[in-house]
mmCIF file of C-alpha atoms in Angstrom:
data_model
loop_
_atom_site.group_PDB
_atom_site.id
_atom_site.type_symbol
_atom_site.label_atom_id
_atom_site.label_comp_id
_atom_site.label_asym_id
_atom_site.label_seq_id
_atom_site.Cartn_x
_atom_site.Cartn_y
_atom_site.Cartn_z
ATOM 1 C CA MET A 27 -9.306 44.094 -3.810
ATOM 2 C CA ILE A 28 -5.946 42.188 -2.540
ATOM 3 C CA GLN A 29 -8.296 38.955 -2.571
ATOM 4 C CA SER A 30 -10.120 40.046 -6.174
ATOM 5 C CA LEU A 31 -6.926 40.433 -7.400
ATOM 6 C CA ARG A 32 -5.322 37.217 -6.387
ATOM 7 C CA ASN A 33 -8.545 35.730 -8.352
ATOM 8 C CA LEU A 34 -7.578 36.809 -11.085
ATOM 9 C CA VAL A 35 -3.700 36.006 -11.208
ATOM 10 C CA VAL A 36 -3.660 32.624 -10.479
ATOM 11 C CA PRO A 37 -6.080 31.338 -13.595
ATOM 12 C CA LEU A 38 -3.737 33.931 -15.996
ATOM 13 C CA TYR A 39 -0.316 31.809 -14.322
ATOM 14 C CA LEU A 40 -1.930 28.576 -13.976
ATOM 15 C CA ALA A 41 -3.070 29.094 -18.097
ATOM 16 C CA ASN A 42 0.223 30.152 -18.575
ATOM 17 C CA ALA A 43 1.842 26.489 -16.773
ATOM 18 C CA ARG A 44 -0.048 25.218 -19.037
ATOM 19 C CA ARG A 45 0.522 26.429 -22.146
ATOM 20 C CA GLN A 46 4.360 26.460 -20.925
ATOM 21 C CA ALA A 47 3.684 22.328 -20.780
ATOM 22 C CA ALA A 48 1.266 21.996 -23.945
ATOM 23 C CA ALA A 49 5.007 23.020 -25.841
ATOM 24 C CA LEU A 50 6.608 20.726 -23.970
ATOM 25 C CA TYR A 51 4.515 17.922 -24.340
ATOM 26 C CA ALA A 52 4.643 19.286 -28.621
ATOM 27 C CA SER A 53 8.403 18.963 -28.024
ATOM 28 C CA LEU A 54 9.114 15.485 -26.756
ATOM 29 C CA ASP A 55 10.612 12.612 -29.220
ATOM 30 C CA ALA A 56 7.851 10.544 -29.840
ATOM 31 C CA THR A 57 10.429 7.676 -29.838
ATOM 32 C CA THR A 58 11.351 7.983 -26.029
ATOM 33 C CA ARG A 59 8.982 7.221 -23.556
ATOM 34 C CA SER A 60 9.137 9.096 -20.011
ATOM 35 C CA ILE A 61 6.793 8.398 -16.852
ATOM 36 C CA LEU A 62 6.389 10.158 -13.514
ATOM 37 C CA VAL A 63 5.502 7.989 -10.634
ATOM 38 C CA ILE A 64 3.251 10.188 -8.804
ATOM 39 C CA PRO A 65 2.911 8.409 -3.996
ATOM 40 C CA PRO A 66 0.198 7.914 -2.785
ATOM 41 C CA THR A 67 0.784 9.947 0.701
ATOM 42 C CA ALA A 68 4.303 10.703 1.886
ATOM 43 C CA ALA A 69 6.970 8.753 2.742
ATOM 44 C CA GLY A 70 7.334 5.958 5.560
ATOM 45 C CA SER A 71 5.353 2.391 4.682
ATOM 46 C CA VAL A 72 6.829 -0.601 3.809
ATOM 47 C CA GLY A 73 3.207 -0.802 1.128
ATOM 48 C CA ASP A 74 4.166 1.995 -0.043
ATOM 49 C CA ALA A 75 7.633 1.417 -0.572
ATOM 50 C CA ALA A 76 6.863 -2.392 -2.575
ATOM 51 C CA MET A 77 4.794 -0.768 -4.849
ATOM 52 C CA LEU A 78 6.798 1.725 -5.427
ATOM 53 C CA TRP A 79 10.367 0.112 -6.303
ATOM 54 C CA VAL A 80 7.605 -2.321 -8.464
ATOM 55 C CA ALA A 81 7.076 0.345 -11.108
ATOM 56 C CA PHE A 82 10.241 1.172 -11.169
ATOM 57 C CA ASP A 83 10.764 -1.808 -11.743
ATOM 58 C CA GLU A 84 8.493 -2.789 -14.358
ATOM 59 C CA LEU A 85 8.931 -0.164 -16.192
ATOM 60 C CA LYS A 86 12.230 0.087 -16.714
ATOM 61 C CA LEU A 87 11.761 -2.942 -17.866
ATOM 62 C CA ALA A 88 8.883 -1.966 -20.393
ATOM 63 C CA GLY A 89 11.171 0.100 -21.955
ATOM 64 C CA PHE A 90 11.128 3.263 -20.014
ATOM 65 C CA GLU A 91 14.146 5.865 -20.831
ATOM 66 C CA ARG A 92 13.632 8.407 -17.897
ATOM 67 C CA VAL A 93 11.554 6.846 -14.353
ATOM 68 C CA SER A 94 11.053 9.828 -12.532
ATOM 69 C CA TYR A 95 9.419 10.426 -8.779
ATOM 70 C CA ALA A 96 7.087 13.072 -7.647
ATOM 71 C CA GLY A 97 8.254 13.349 -4.443
ATOM 72 C CA PRO A 98 11.787 14.444 -2.034
ATOM 73 C CA GLY A 99 14.666 12.772 -1.895
ATOM 74 C CA GLY A 100 15.854 10.677 1.307
ATOM 75 C CA TRP A 101 13.682 7.866 1.404
ATOM 76 C CA ASP A 102 15.780 5.362 1.528
ATOM 77 C CA ALA A 103 13.799 2.397 1.368
ATOM 78 C CA LEU A 104 13.432 3.614 -2.690
ATOM 79 C CA PRO A 105 14.952 2.835 -5.614
ATOM 80 C CA ASP A 106 17.295 5.016 -8.067
ATOM 81 C CA PHE A 107 14.675 7.343 -9.311
ATOM 82 C CA ASP A 108 16.607 9.158 -12.478
ATOM 83 C CA SER A 109 14.972 12.042 -10.533
ATOM 84 C CA HIS A 110 13.244 13.825 -7.722
ATOM 85 C CA HIS A 111 10.714 16.301 -7.936
ATOM 86 C CA ASP A 112 9.112 17.361 -5.147
ATOM 87 C CA MET A 113 5.994 18.235 -5.483
ATOM 88 C CA ASP A 114 4.803 18.341 -1.493
ATOM 89 C CA ALA A 115 3.370 22.351 -1.365
ATOM 90 C CA TRP A 116 1.129 20.766 -3.918
ATOM 91 C CA PHE A 117 0.360 17.603 -3.278
ATOM 92 C CA PHE A 118 -0.208 18.873 0.669
ATOM 93 C CA SER A 119 -0.473 22.696 1.122
ATOM 94 C CA SER A 120 -2.722 23.354 -1.949
ATOM 95 C CA ARG A 121 0.006 25.910 -2.956
ATOM 96 C CA ARG A 122 -0.903 27.463 -6.380
ATOM 97 C CA SER A 123 2.488 28.515 -7.587
ATOM 98 C CA ALA A 124 3.044 25.519 -6.713
ATOM 99 C CA LEU A 125 0.183 23.273 -8.946
ATOM 100 C CA ALA A 126 1.841 25.917 -11.828
ATOM 101 C CA GLN A 127 5.696 24.245 -11.458
ATOM 102 C CA ALA A 128 3.859 20.889 -11.196
ATOM 103 C CA ILE A 129 1.550 21.191 -14.632
ATOM 104 C CA LYS A 130 4.999 22.737 -16.550
ATOM 105 C CA LEU A 131 6.952 19.660 -15.385
ATOM 106 C CA LEU A 132 4.229 17.353 -17.194
ATOM 107 C CA GLY A 133 4.932 18.383 -20.369
ATOM 108 C CA ASN A 134 8.590 17.175 -20.222
ATOM 109 C CA PHE A 135 6.838 13.389 -19.563
ATOM 110 C CA SER A 136 4.557 11.186 -22.340
ATOM 111 C CA HIS A 137 3.385 9.457 -19.507
ATOM 112 C CA SER A 138 2.041 9.800 -15.535
ATOM 113 C CA MET A 139 1.178 7.311 -12.905
ATOM 114 C CA LEU A 140 -0.574 7.433 -9.142
ATOM 115 C CA VAL A 141 0.118 4.440 -7.072
ATOM 116 C CA GLY A 142 -3.404 4.626 -5.806
ATOM 117 C CA ALA A 143 -2.728 2.141 -3.384
ATOM 118 C CA ASP A 144 -6.304 2.168 -0.524
ATOM 119 C CA CYS A 145 -6.221 6.226 -0.877
ATOM 120 C CA ILE A 146 -8.233 7.104 -4.066
ATOM 121 C CA ASP A 147 -11.392 7.027 -2.250
ATOM 122 C CA GLY A 148 -10.688 9.737 0.489
ATOM 123 C CA THR A 149 -9.794 7.713 3.513
ATOM 124 C CA TYR A 150 -6.955 8.773 4.510
ATOM 125 C CA ASN A 151 -5.788 12.271 3.397
ATOM 126 C CA PRO A 152 -9.308 13.531 1.242
ATOM 127 C CA GLY A 153 -7.293 17.134 0.231
ATOM 128 C CA SER A 154 -3.481 15.126 -0.664
ATOM 129 C CA ILE A 155 -4.968 12.283 -2.993
ATOM 130 C CA THR A 156 -7.415 14.132 -4.998
ATOM 131 C CA ARG A 157 -4.834 17.098 -5.381
ATOM 132 C CA ARG A 158 -2.456 14.868 -7.134
ATOM 133 C CA MET A 159 -5.451 13.288 -9.399
ATOM 134 C CA HIS A 160 -5.828 16.840 -9.840
ATOM 135 C CA LEU A 161 -2.318 16.227 -11.674
ATOM 136 C CA LEU A 162 -2.987 12.928 -14.205
ATOM 137 C CA ASP A 163 -5.840 15.283 -15.123
ATOM 138 C CA GLU A 164 -3.622 17.344 -15.819
ATOM 139 C CA HIS A 165 -1.703 15.412 -17.546
ATOM 140 C CA ALA A 166 -4.291 13.642 -19.412
ATOM 141 C CA ARG A 167 -5.409 16.534 -21.693
ATOM 142 C CA LEU A 168 -2.356 17.425 -23.156
ATOM 143 C CA GLY A 169 -2.866 13.975 -24.349
ATOM 144 C CA GLY A 170 -0.469 12.042 -22.297
ATOM 145 C CA ASP A 171 -0.895 8.179 -21.292
ATOM 146 C CA ALA A 172 -1.921 8.813 -17.606
ATOM 147 C CA ARG A 173 -3.615 6.593 -15.225
ATOM 148 C CA ILE A 174 -4.087 5.242 -11.961
ATOM 149 C CA LEU A 175 -2.589 1.520 -10.517
ATOM 150 C CA GLY A 176 -4.328 -0.891 -9.012
ATOM 151 C CA SER A 177 -6.416 0.579 -5.847
ATOM 152 C CA SER A 178 -9.039 -0.563 -3.504
ATOM 153 C CA PHE A 179 -11.545 1.351 -2.670
ATOM 154 C CA SER A 180 -14.381 1.731 0.359
ATOM 155 C CA ASP A 181 -17.985 0.956 0.617
ATOM 156 C CA ASN A 182 -17.836 4.801 1.940
ATOM 157 C CA PRO A 183 -15.796 7.023 -0.121
ATOM 158 C CA ASN A 184 -15.353 10.519 0.396
ATOM 159 C CA ARG A 185 -17.972 12.673 -1.060
ATOM 160 C CA ASP A 186 -15.076 14.793 -2.694
ATOM 161 C CA ALA A 187 -12.507 12.275 -3.065
ATOM 162 C CA VAL A 188 -16.043 10.568 -5.397
ATOM 163 C CA SER A 189 -16.790 14.198 -7.341
ATOM 164 C CA VAL A 190 -12.779 14.481 -8.236
ATOM 165 C CA LEU A 191 -12.582 10.838 -10.086
ATOM 166 C CA ARG A 192 -16.394 11.184 -11.658
ATOM 167 C CA GLU A 193 -14.917 14.936 -13.750
ATOM 168 C CA LEU A 194 -11.050 13.161 -14.703
ATOM 169 C CA HIS A 195 -11.203 12.304 -18.533
ATOM 170 C CA PRO A 196 -11.953 10.123 -19.767
ATOM 171 C CA ARG A 197 -8.310 9.240 -21.400
ATOM 172 C CA VAL A 198 -7.223 8.549 -17.153
ATOM 173 C CA VAL A 199 -7.079 5.244 -16.588
ATOM 174 C CA ILE A 200 -8.303 3.792 -13.493
ATOM 175 C CA ASN A 201 -7.189 0.642 -11.617
ATOM 176 C CA ALA A 202 -8.979 -1.483 -9.495
ATOM 177 C CA ARG A 203 -7.099 -4.112 -7.069
ATOM 178 C CA ASP A 204 -9.432 -6.465 -7.074
ATOM 179 C CA PRO A 205 -13.212 -7.602 -7.833
ATOM 180 C CA VAL A 206 -15.139 -5.872 -4.771
ATOM 181 C CA SER A 207 -12.976 -2.073 -5.072
ATOM 182 C CA LYS A 208 -13.887 -2.702 -9.480
ATOM 183 C CA SER A 209 -18.108 -2.848 -8.182
ATOM 184 C CA ARG A 210 -17.430 -0.480 -5.876
ATOM 185 C CA MET A 211 -16.222 1.950 -8.498
ATOM 186 C CA GLU A 212 -17.881 1.319 -11.854
ATOM 187 C CA GLN A 213 -20.828 2.449 -9.031
ATOM 188 C CA VAL A 214 -19.943 5.430 -7.242
ATOM 189 C CA LEU A 215 -17.883 6.279 -10.933
ATOM 190 C CA ALA A 216 -19.878 5.369 -13.242
ATOM 191 C CA ARG A 217 -16.936 4.569 -16.153
ATOM 192 C CA GLN A 218 -15.534 1.698 -16.702
ATOM 193 C CA ILE A 219 -12.752 -0.002 -15.034
ATOM 194 C CA GLN A 220 -10.095 -2.446 -14.934
ATOM 195 C CA GLN A 221 -9.720 -4.861 -12.901
ATOM 196 C CA THR A 222 -5.823 -5.558 -11.712
ATOM 197 C CA ALA A 223 -4.688 -7.159 -8.543
ATOM 198 C CA ASP A 224 -2.301 -4.918 -6.458
ATOM 199 C CA MET A 225 0.851 -4.021 -7.554
ATOM 200 C CA ALA A 226 2.896 -5.531 -3.854
ATOM 201 C CA PHE A 227 2.579 -9.133 -5.311
ATOM 202 C CA LEU A 228 5.443 -8.373 -7.840
ATOM 203 C CA THR A 229 7.749 -7.600 -5.205
ATOM 204 C CA PRO A 230 11.120 -9.582 -5.443
ATOM 205 C CA GLU A 231 12.204 -11.379 -2.505
ATOM 206 C CA ASN A 232 15.908 -9.898 -1.148
ATOM 207 C CA SER A 233 17.080 -12.048 1.008
ATOM 208 C CA ASN A 234 20.735 -11.370 1.046
ATOM 209 C CA LEU A 235 20.521 -8.575 3.807
ATOM 210 C CA LEU A 236 21.152 -9.817 7.849
ATOM 211 C CA GLU A 237 17.967 -9.121 8.261
ATOM 212 C CA ALA A 238 16.587 -11.922 6.267
ATOM 213 C CA GLY A 239 19.771 -14.024 7.394
ATOM 214 C CA ALA A 240 19.078 -13.833 10.990
ATOM 215 C CA VAL A 241 15.458 -14.886 9.995
ATOM 216 C CA THR A 242 16.896 -17.777 8.183
ATOM 217 C CA SER A 243 18.389 -18.746 11.005
ATOM 218 C CA PHE A 244 15.484 -17.966 14.263
ATOM 219 C CA VAL A 245 12.934 -20.500 12.037
ATOM 220 C CA ARG A 246 15.879 -23.301 12.420
ATOM 221 C CA GLU A 247 17.093 -22.958 15.168
ATOM 222 C CA GLN A 248 12.778 -22.595 16.313
ATOM 223 C CA ARG A 249 11.666 -25.380 13.664
ATOM 224 C CA ASP A 250 14.508 -27.448 15.595
ATOM 225 C CA GLN A 251 12.757 -27.088 18.332
ATOM 226 C CA GLY A 252 9.444 -28.246 17.223
ATOM 227 C CA ARG A 253 8.076 -24.898 16.734
ATOM 228 C CA ALA A 254 5.774 -23.041 13.943
ATOM 229 C CA VAL A 255 6.722 -19.433 13.609
ATOM 230 C CA VAL A 256 3.604 -17.039 13.198
ATOM 231 C CA GLY A 257 4.705 -13.284 12.188
ATOM 232 C CA LEU A 258 2.769 -10.665 14.114
ATOM 233 C CA ASN A 259 2.127 -6.732 13.193
ATOM 234 C CA ILE A 260 0.472 -4.441 15.228
ATOM 235 C CA CYS A 261 -1.411 -2.263 12.762
ATOM 236 C CA SER A 262 -1.183 1.373 14.678
ATOM 237 C CA THR A 263 -3.789 2.881 12.199
ATOM 238 C CA ILE A 264 -5.913 -0.239 14.041
ATOM 239 C CA ALA A 265 -4.919 0.841 17.143
ATOM 240 C CA ARG A 266 -6.171 4.874 16.973
ATOM 241 C CA THR A 267 -9.709 4.022 16.445
ATOM 242 C CA ASN A 268 -9.961 1.199 18.958
ATOM 243 C CA PRO A 269 -9.780 0.513 22.319
ATOM 244 C CA GLY A 270 -8.761 -1.612 23.374
ATOM 245 C CA TYR A 271 -6.697 -3.429 20.339
ATOM 246 C CA VAL A 272 -2.815 -2.707 21.762
ATOM 247 C CA GLU A 273 -3.583 -5.638 24.826
ATOM 248 C CA ALA A 274 -6.004 -7.190 23.036
ATOM 249 C CA ASN A 275 -2.965 -8.642 21.036
ATOM 250 C CA GLN A 276 -0.478 -7.984 23.654
ATOM 251 C CA LYS A 277 -3.023 -10.899 25.201
ATOM 252 C CA LEU A 278 -2.491 -13.017 21.830
ATOM 253 C CA LEU A 279 1.248 -12.328 21.829
ATOM 254 C CA SER A 280 0.935 -13.970 25.120
ATOM 255 C CA ARG A 281 -1.627 -17.095 24.100
ATOM 256 C CA LEU A 282 0.796 -17.438 21.116
ATOM 257 C CA ILE A 283 3.783 -18.184 23.194
ATOM 258 C CA GLN A 284 1.754 -20.739 25.692
ATOM 259 C CA ALA A 285 0.517 -22.256 22.817
ATOM 260 C CA ASP A 286 4.720 -23.076 21.684
ATOM 261 C CA TYR A 287 4.986 -21.018 18.815
ATOM 262 C CA ALA A 288 8.072 -18.870 18.357
ATOM 263 C CA VAL A 289 6.598 -15.344 16.954
ATOM 264 C CA LEU A 290 8.385 -12.862 14.202
ATOM 265 C CA LEU A 291 7.569 -9.561 14.768
ATOM 266 C CA VAL A 292 6.816 -7.731 11.379
ATOM 267 C CA PRO A 293 6.554 -3.607 11.440
ATOM 268 C CA HIS A 294 5.297 -2.019 8.524
ATOM 269 C CA ASP A 295 4.822 1.486 9.348
ATOM 270 C CA ASN A 296 7.329 4.036 10.811
ATOM 271 C CA ARG A 297 5.036 7.200 10.553
ATOM 272 C CA GLY A 298 4.118 8.752 13.877
ATOM 273 C CA THR A 299 5.749 8.245 16.843
ATOM 274 C CA ARG A 300 3.037 5.139 18.449
ATOM 275 C CA ASN A 301 3.963 3.345 15.389
ATOM 276 C CA ASP A 302 3.553 -0.600 14.713
ATOM 277 C CA ALA A 303 7.433 -0.986 16.140
ATOM 278 C CA LEU A 304 7.038 0.608 19.248
ATOM 279 C CA LEU A 305 4.082 -0.989 19.591
ATOM 280 C CA LEU A 306 5.380 -4.097 19.215
ATOM 281 C CA ALA A 307 8.192 -4.005 21.857
ATOM 282 C CA GLU A 308 5.917 -3.188 23.721
ATOM 283 C CA ALA A 309 4.580 -5.820 23.906
ATOM 284 C CA ALA A 310 7.804 -8.237 23.445
ATOM 285 C CA LYS A 311 8.233 -6.609 27.109
ATOM 286 C CA THR A 312 4.453 -8.617 28.252
ATOM 287 C CA VAL A 313 6.370 -12.108 27.611
ATOM 288 C CA PRO A 314 9.154 -13.148 30.665
ATOM 289 C CA PRO A 315 12.563 -13.052 30.472
ATOM 290 C CA ALA A 316 12.655 -16.854 30.093
ATOM 291 C CA LEU A 317 10.670 -16.544 26.727
ATOM 292 C CA GLN A 318 12.431 -14.234 25.074
ATOM 293 C CA GLY A 319 13.884 -16.907 23.063
ATOM 294 C CA HIS A 320 11.025 -17.608 21.280
ATOM 295 C CA LEU A 321 10.504 -13.956 19.517
ATOM 296 C CA LEU A 322 12.981 -11.721 16.975
ATOM 297 C CA ALA A 323 11.896 -8.953 16.051
ATOM 298 C CA LEU A 324 12.658 -8.166 11.602
ATOM 299 C CA PRO A 325 14.312 -4.089 12.357
ATOM 300 C CA GLU A 326 12.598 -1.768 9.950
ATOM 301 C CA THR A 327 13.725 -2.907 6.226
ATOM 302 C CA GLY A 328 12.972 -2.438 3.265
ATOM 303 C CA PRO A 329 9.763 -3.325 0.909
ATOM 304 C CA GLY A 330 11.716 -7.181 -0.624
ATOM 305 C CA THR A 331 13.215 -8.455 2.790
ATOM 306 C CA VAL A 332 10.032 -8.053 4.550
ATOM 307 C CA LYS A 333 9.112 -10.375 1.642
ATOM 308 C CA ALA A 334 11.625 -12.490 2.211
ATOM 309 C CA SER A 335 11.000 -12.915 5.477
ATOM 310 C CA LEU A 336 7.308 -13.075 5.772
ATOM 311 C CA GLY A 337 8.128 -16.716 3.134
ATOM 312 C CA LYS A 338 10.215 -17.861 6.619
ATOM 313 C CA VAL A 339 6.925 -17.990 8.460
ATOM 314 C CA ASP A 340 4.052 -20.289 8.480
ATOM 315 C CA ALA A 341 1.532 -17.761 9.307
ATOM 316 C CA LEU A 342 0.906 -13.671 9.763
ATOM 317 C CA ILE A 343 -1.107 -12.014 12.135
ATOM 318 C CA THR A 344 -1.684 -8.081 11.013
ATOM 319 C CA GLY A 345 -3.641 -4.986 10.603
ATOM 320 C CA ARG A 346 -1.989 -4.220 7.710
ATOM 321 C CA MET A 347 -2.356 -4.505 4.260
ATOM 322 C CA HIS A 348 0.012 -5.148 2.766
ATOM 323 C CA ALA A 349 1.981 -6.716 5.639
ATOM 324 C CA ALA A 350 -0.992 -9.838 4.230
ATOM 325 C CA ILE A 351 -0.261 -9.094 0.025
ATOM 326 C CA LEU A 352 3.071 -9.099 0.834
ATOM 327 C CA ALA A 353 2.948 -12.035 2.627
ATOM 328 C CA MET A 354 0.831 -14.000 0.365
ATOM 329 C CA GLY A 355 2.698 -12.594 -2.256
ATOM 330 C CA ALA A 356 5.758 -15.314 -0.759
ATOM 331 C CA GLY A 357 3.038 -18.104 -0.322
ATOM 332 C CA THR A 358 2.428 -17.660 3.669
ATOM 333 C CA PRO A 359 -1.000 -16.959 5.065
ATOM 334 C CA ALA A 360 -2.513 -13.908 6.376
ATOM 335 C CA ILE A 361 -4.922 -13.456 9.083
ATOM 336 C CA SER A 362 -5.597 -10.171 9.147
ATOM 337 C CA PHE A 363 -7.925 -7.586 11.069
ATOM 338 C CA THR A 364 -10.095 -5.231 8.770
ATOM 339 C CA TYR A 365 -11.058 -1.875 8.650
ATOM 340 C CA GLN A 366 -12.377 0.699 5.950
ATOM 341 C CA GLY A 367 -14.100 -2.847 3.759
ATOM 342 C CA LYS A 368 -10.764 -3.138 1.724
ATOM 343 C CA PHE A 369 -9.919 -6.453 3.192
ATOM 344 C CA GLU A 370 -12.644 -8.189 1.422
ATOM 345 C CA GLY A 371 -11.440 -8.253 -1.671
ATOM 346 C CA LEU A 372 -8.116 -9.278 -1.459
ATOM 347 C CA TYR A 373 -8.942 -12.308 0.151
ATOM 348 C CA GLN A 374 -11.674 -13.294 -2.501
ATOM 349 C CA LEU A 375 -8.830 -12.236 -5.207
ATOM 350 C CA LEU A 376 -6.893 -14.838 -3.615
ATOM 351 C CA ASP A 377 -10.573 -17.224 -2.985
ATOM 352 C CA LEU A 378 -9.647 -17.197 0.914
ATOM 353 C CA GLU A 379 -12.753 -15.168 1.752
ATOM 354 C CA ASN A 380 -14.512 -17.602 2.805
ATOM 355 C CA GLU A 381 -11.695 -19.205 4.962
ATOM 356 C CA GLY A 382 -12.856 -17.483 7.783
ATOM 357 C CA LEU A 383 -9.404 -15.376 8.227
ATOM 358 C CA LEU A 384 -10.144 -11.732 8.469
ATOM 359 C CA PHE A 385 -12.155 -10.864 11.497
ATOM 360 C CA ASP A 386 -13.213 -7.295 12.777
ATOM 361 C CA PRO A 387 -10.845 -4.712 15.256
ATOM 362 C CA SER A 388 -13.315 -3.577 17.232
ATOM 363 C CA HIS A 389 -14.462 -7.252 18.138
ATOM 364 C CA PHE A 390 -11.000 -8.662 18.544
ATOM 365 C CA ALA A 391 -10.686 -5.411 20.978
ATOM 366 C CA SER A 392 -13.119 -5.995 22.927
ATOM 367 C CA SER A 393 -13.816 -9.728 23.235
ATOM 368 C CA PRO A 394 -10.026 -10.356 22.592
ATOM 369 C CA GLU A 395 -10.038 -14.541 23.946
ATOM 370 C CA ARG A 396 -12.891 -15.770 21.372
ATOM 371 C CA ILE A 397 -10.864 -14.486 18.575
ATOM 372 C CA ILE A 398 -7.992 -15.587 20.174
ATOM 373 C CA GLU A 399 -9.138 -19.137 20.355
ATOM 374 C CA ALA A 400 -10.399 -18.695 16.147
ATOM 375 C CA ILE A 401 -7.404 -17.236 15.403
ATOM 376 C CA LEU A 402 -5.687 -20.702 16.983
ATOM 377 C CA ASP A 403 -8.316 -22.568 15.056
ATOM 378 C CA ARG A 404 -6.871 -20.683 11.681
ATOM 379 C CA LEU A 405 -2.840 -21.193 12.117
ATOM 380 C CA THR A 406 -3.490 -25.214 13.358
ATOM 381 C CA ARG A 407 -4.286 -25.319 9.211
ATOM 382 C CA HIS A 408 -1.837 -22.792 7.865
ATOM 383 C CA GLN A 409 -0.897 -25.827 5.433
ATOM 384 C CA ALA A 410 -4.372 -26.115 3.778
ATOM 385 C CA TYR A 411 -4.076 -22.409 2.771
ATOM 386 C CA ALA A 412 -0.702 -22.193 2.239
ATOM 387 C CA ARG A 413 -1.634 -24.992 -0.749
ATOM 388 C CA MET A 414 -4.912 -22.767 -1.839
ATOM 389 C CA LEU A 415 -2.536 -20.112 -1.956
ATOM 390 C CA LYS A 416 -0.067 -21.303 -4.382
ATOM 391 C CA LYS A 417 -2.793 -22.455 -6.700
ATOM 392 C CA LYS A 418 -4.058 -18.980 -6.947
ATOM 393 C CA LEU A 419 -1.189 -17.333 -6.756
ATOM 394 C CA PRO A 420 0.453 -17.647 -10.639
ATOM 395 C CA THR A 421 -3.282 -15.310 -12.011
ATOM 396 C CA VAL A 422 -3.244 -12.914 -9.655
ATOM 397 C CA LEU A 423 1.018 -11.824 -10.327
ATOM 398 C CA ALA A 424 -0.631 -11.950 -14.292
ATOM 399 C CA LYS A 425 -3.193 -9.263 -13.275
ATOM 400 C CA ALA A 426 -0.869 -7.343 -11.359
ATOM 401 C CA ARG A 427 1.485 -6.821 -14.487
ATOM 402 C CA LEU A 428 -1.868 -6.053 -16.301
ATOM 403 C CA ASN A 429 -1.399 -2.364 -14.242
ATOM 404 C CA PHE A 430 1.138 -1.633 -16.930
ATOM 405 C CA SER A 431 0.080 -2.719 -19.783
#
């Protein structure tokens, strides 16, 4: 009986929330624009912070008077949004009362945007991402301008995520951040998809902080001693599903030092206990004390500083897509360990798909010596890759700005 009453009450208070939202939306001043920016997931990723910074800056430049964030405050890596609206009770706990509050809040905004990243295919947390997309659908039905910013799409999307994407109101604009993802979306969703590029390419470099200055000094010192400098990231997400991946990276670090490279250790995601920073610290301990001076660990910092730092090195080796994007956006080629079929489109976008810069992490974990030799070979050609990036980047930056057109 109680459940029957709940089934009756829930539609009633959601309907009431929609009526209140419609009234609020109808009363908006048509001469001003306001937007609710919805993050792809919880706080903690440098890549997410980069996209949110770019979204904030681009929207302010476009004349939005109010740019608000659909999440709690307290994440220092974010810009100063005009307001914060904690919707985690809906995103992560599926509370209908929180949904009703969120629907009513939507009536205060002329526009809404979901930073899609690599989440909309439901690979990571299908429940959370589908609930975020549900808000876009609600806003579009109010008459709002609702869109998903440049996203990738795997070759094996979650069934529930696909169902929600197919059912989104036609007013919701979906942007793909690479040609492979665009093709996959159009085939699976049977709707028009706009081709853009990842917003993180637009991240401005911040060379003013102490961390970036330390990197500049380190790189100058190592180059004065005749060493090229390579950035290294160990992706904790890949490590969880590929036994031997961490140990293979430790061998890679050892070989880089033996080959007289200096190495900048670059953490990217601080979520969880065995995160990128911890894995890099463990790897650094395997380097002999006499050679520790060939290493520098970049502290956890903001995306602008990470990009500025990666712009100083000769190449990056990473399993994080946005670490690769920040590096290549700064003109530094990235060698990447792929997962979920999401890197191929990025490298095709940059005309680098035939350069042998992508490696399967499972092969790396099982046959590290063979992959390490291939990586060392690619590093000898870093200047040629950098020239290719310089030629292609203006087109990619223009595509990234299409997310806001």
